[in-house]
Short mmCIF file of C-alpha atoms in Angstrom, two decimals:
data_model
loop_
_atom_site.label_atom_id
_atom_site.label_comp_id
_atom_site.label_asym_id
_atom_site.label_seq_id
_atom_site.Cartn_x
_atom_site.Cartn_y
_atom_site.Cartn_z
CA MET A 477 133.43 156.22 85.84
CA GLN A 478 133.82 153.88 82.96
CA THR A 479 130.93 151.65 81.92
CA LYS A 480 131.42 148.38 80.13
CA HIS A 481 129.48 147.95 76.94
CA ARG A 482 128.44 144.39 76.31
CA ALA A 483 128.67 143.11 72.74
CA PHE A 484 125.57 141.89 70.96
CA ASP A 485 125.13 138.12 71.44
CA TRP A 486 124.25 136.69 68.05
CA PHE A 487 124.24 133.11 69.34
CA SER A 488 121.54 133.88 71.93
CA LEU A 489 119.49 135.66 69.27
CA ILE A 490 119.68 132.69 66.89
CA VAL A 491 118.92 130.16 69.63
CA GLY A 492 116.01 132.32 70.78
CA ILE A 493 114.55 132.58 67.30
CA VAL A 494 114.91 128.82 66.77
CA PHE A 495 113.16 128.11 70.08
CA VAL A 496 110.30 130.51 69.30
CA ILE A 497 109.86 128.93 65.85
CA ALA A 498 109.98 125.44 67.40
CA GLY A 499 107.37 126.48 69.98
CA ILE A 500 105.05 127.88 67.33
CA ALA A 501 105.57 124.79 65.15
CA SER A 502 104.80 122.56 68.16
CA TYR A 503 101.59 124.47 68.80
CA MET A 504 100.57 124.41 65.13
CA ASN A 505 101.37 120.69 64.64
CA PRO A 506 100.46 118.84 67.85
CA ASP A 507 100.40 115.42 66.14
CA ASP A 508 103.93 115.81 64.84
CA THR A 509 105.09 117.11 68.21
CA LEU A 510 103.70 114.05 69.98
CA LYS A 511 105.24 111.73 67.38
CA PHE A 512 108.59 113.47 67.86
CA ILE A 513 108.33 113.04 71.64
CA SER A 514 107.44 109.38 71.15
CA ILE A 515 110.46 108.85 68.90
CA CYS A 516 112.77 110.65 71.37
CA ILE A 517 111.50 108.46 74.21
CA GLY A 518 111.96 105.41 71.97
CA ILE A 519 115.55 106.34 71.22
CA GLY A 520 116.17 106.88 74.93
CA ALA A 521 114.70 103.48 75.75
CA LEU A 522 116.82 101.82 73.06
CA VAL A 523 120.00 103.42 74.37
CA LYS A 524 119.06 102.42 77.92
CA GLY A 525 118.31 98.85 76.83
CA PHE A 526 121.61 98.43 75.01
CA TYR A 527 123.42 99.99 77.98
CA GLU A 528 121.79 97.50 80.36
CA LEU A 529 122.87 94.60 78.16
CA TRP A 530 126.40 96.01 77.95
CA PHE A 531 126.47 96.63 81.71
CA ARG A 532 125.24 93.06 82.36
CA ARG A 533 128.09 91.72 80.26
CA GLY A 534 130.57 93.94 82.13
CA ILE A 535 129.31 92.68 85.47
CA GLY A 536 129.60 89.12 84.20
CA ASN A 537 133.19 89.66 83.12
CA LEU A 538 134.16 91.54 86.27
CA PHE A 539 132.42 89.50 88.96
CA GLY A 540 131.74 86.23 87.17
CA GLU A 541 128.02 86.63 87.76
CA SER A 542 125.21 87.25 85.33
CA SER A 543 122.14 89.25 86.10
CA GLY A 544 118.90 87.91 84.72
CA TRP A 545 117.17 91.08 85.85
CA LEU A 546 119.44 93.30 83.72
CA LEU A 547 118.95 90.99 80.76
CA PHE A 548 115.18 91.14 81.18
CA MET A 549 115.10 94.94 81.60
CA GLY A 550 117.46 95.44 78.66
CA ILE A 551 115.25 93.38 76.37
CA VAL A 552 112.08 95.11 77.63
CA ASP A 553 113.63 98.55 77.11
CA ILE A 554 114.71 97.65 73.57
CA ILE A 555 111.24 96.32 72.71
CA LEU A 556 109.56 99.41 74.19
CA GLY A 557 112.02 101.66 72.37
CA LEU A 558 111.22 100.01 69.05
CA LEU A 559 107.49 100.29 69.74
CA PHE A 560 107.79 104.00 70.59
CA ILE A 561 109.79 104.60 67.40
CA PHE A 562 107.88 102.49 64.90
CA ARG A 563 104.41 102.69 66.47
CA ALA A 564 104.38 106.36 67.41
CA ALA A 565 100.58 106.43 67.78
CA SER A 566 100.80 103.83 70.54
CA GLY A 567 103.64 105.78 72.10
CA ILE A 568 101.50 108.92 72.13
CA ILE A 569 98.78 107.14 74.10
CA VAL A 570 101.34 105.81 76.59
CA ILE A 571 102.81 109.31 76.97
CA ALA A 572 99.35 110.73 77.65
CA TYR A 573 98.74 108.15 80.40
CA ILE A 574 102.20 108.73 81.91
CA PHE A 575 101.43 112.47 82.02
CA ALA A 576 98.10 111.79 83.78
CA PHE A 577 99.68 109.39 86.31
CA TRP A 578 102.42 111.94 86.96
CA PHE A 579 99.76 114.49 87.99
CA ILE A 580 97.99 111.93 90.17
CA PHE A 581 101.06 110.55 91.96
CA ASP A 582 102.63 113.95 92.46
CA SER A 583 99.40 115.32 93.92
CA ILE A 584 99.02 112.35 96.27
CA ALA A 585 102.63 112.78 97.44
CA GLU A 586 102.07 116.50 98.05
CA ILE A 587 98.83 115.86 99.96
CA ALA A 588 100.58 113.20 102.04
CA THR A 589 103.38 115.60 103.00
CA ALA A 590 101.19 118.70 103.41
CA GLY A 591 100.87 118.05 107.14
CA TYR A 592 104.47 119.15 107.65
CA PHE A 593 103.49 122.68 106.68
CA LYS A 594 100.58 122.80 109.12
CA GLN A 595 102.79 123.88 112.03
CA LEU A 596 104.85 126.31 109.93
CA ASN A 597 102.10 128.23 108.16
CA ARG A 598 98.45 127.24 108.33
CA GLY A 599 97.53 129.43 105.34
CA TYR A 600 100.15 127.79 103.14
CA TYR A 601 99.01 124.36 104.35
CA ILE A 602 95.40 125.03 103.35
CA LEU A 603 96.40 126.53 99.98
CA ASN A 604 98.74 123.60 99.31
CA LEU A 605 95.99 121.13 100.17
CA ILE A 606 93.38 122.86 97.97
CA LEU A 607 95.71 123.18 94.97
CA ASN A 608 96.81 119.56 95.21
CA ILE A 609 93.24 118.32 95.47
CA ILE A 610 92.49 120.31 92.29
CA ALA A 611 95.63 118.85 90.65
CA LEU A 612 94.50 115.35 91.69
CA PHE A 613 91.12 115.97 90.07
CA ILE A 614 92.85 117.23 86.91
CA GLY A 615 95.04 114.11 86.94
CA PHE A 616 91.95 111.89 86.92
CA VAL A 617 90.39 113.94 84.13
CA LEU A 618 93.59 113.51 82.12
CA LEU A 619 93.64 109.79 82.91
CA PHE A 620 90.14 109.25 81.57
CA ASN A 621 90.64 111.51 78.55
CA PRO A 622 94.09 110.89 77.04
CA LEU A 623 93.38 113.37 74.24
CA ILE A 624 93.22 116.22 76.76
CA ALA A 625 96.43 114.94 78.38
CA ALA A 626 98.26 114.81 75.04
CA THR A 627 96.98 118.25 74.04
CA THR A 628 97.97 119.71 77.40
CA LEU A 629 101.43 118.24 77.08
CA VAL A 630 101.88 119.80 73.63
CA LEU A 631 100.70 123.18 74.92
CA ILE A 632 103.13 123.03 77.84
CA ILE A 633 106.01 122.14 75.50
CA ALA A 634 105.07 124.91 73.04
CA PHE A 635 104.78 127.47 75.84
CA TYR A 636 108.13 126.40 77.30
CA LEU A 637 109.91 126.64 73.95
CA ILE A 638 108.46 130.08 73.23
CA LEU A 639 109.27 131.31 76.75
CA ILE A 640 112.88 130.13 76.57
CA GLY A 641 113.15 131.60 73.08
CA VAL A 642 111.96 135.01 74.24
CA ILE A 643 114.38 134.89 77.19
CA LYS A 644 117.28 134.08 74.85
CA ILE A 645 116.29 136.89 72.48
CA ILE A 646 116.24 139.33 75.39
CA GLN A 647 119.66 138.05 76.53
CA ALA A 648 121.06 138.82 73.09
CA PHE A 649 120.66 142.58 73.66
#
């Protein structure tokens, strides 16, 4: 029986090392990581804003109608994008609150839909309910302490980058 020998994957090794270094750098420099996230969100908002203005113009040319809503949203997105880019500290605070609200809203949605699991598996239903009540509590803690939310976000990003980096390094062999 013939076995196939897989060649060493240099690309995966390099990507893995870069991700591990990025994860460690994120962990070691949380302020810079949050500023980078703020700038990335700002760039995304700018692109979205310009797209909405372009799309509004396209709709006007195609259908002969103009959308005030698209104009408004395009301008708001551009302003928010510029704020996130040039006022990164403000962007960091907004990101921390978004992270907290994400926990809260997701937990509320999970609690609201937990009843569906009651008939399927009562143990899972109870565990789901308990974990989402804890997550809801954590969401409120994050909401009232944005520093913890921002720090948690950086730790999650650093952990993710390191984890993906290690996976890529393993894939190289």
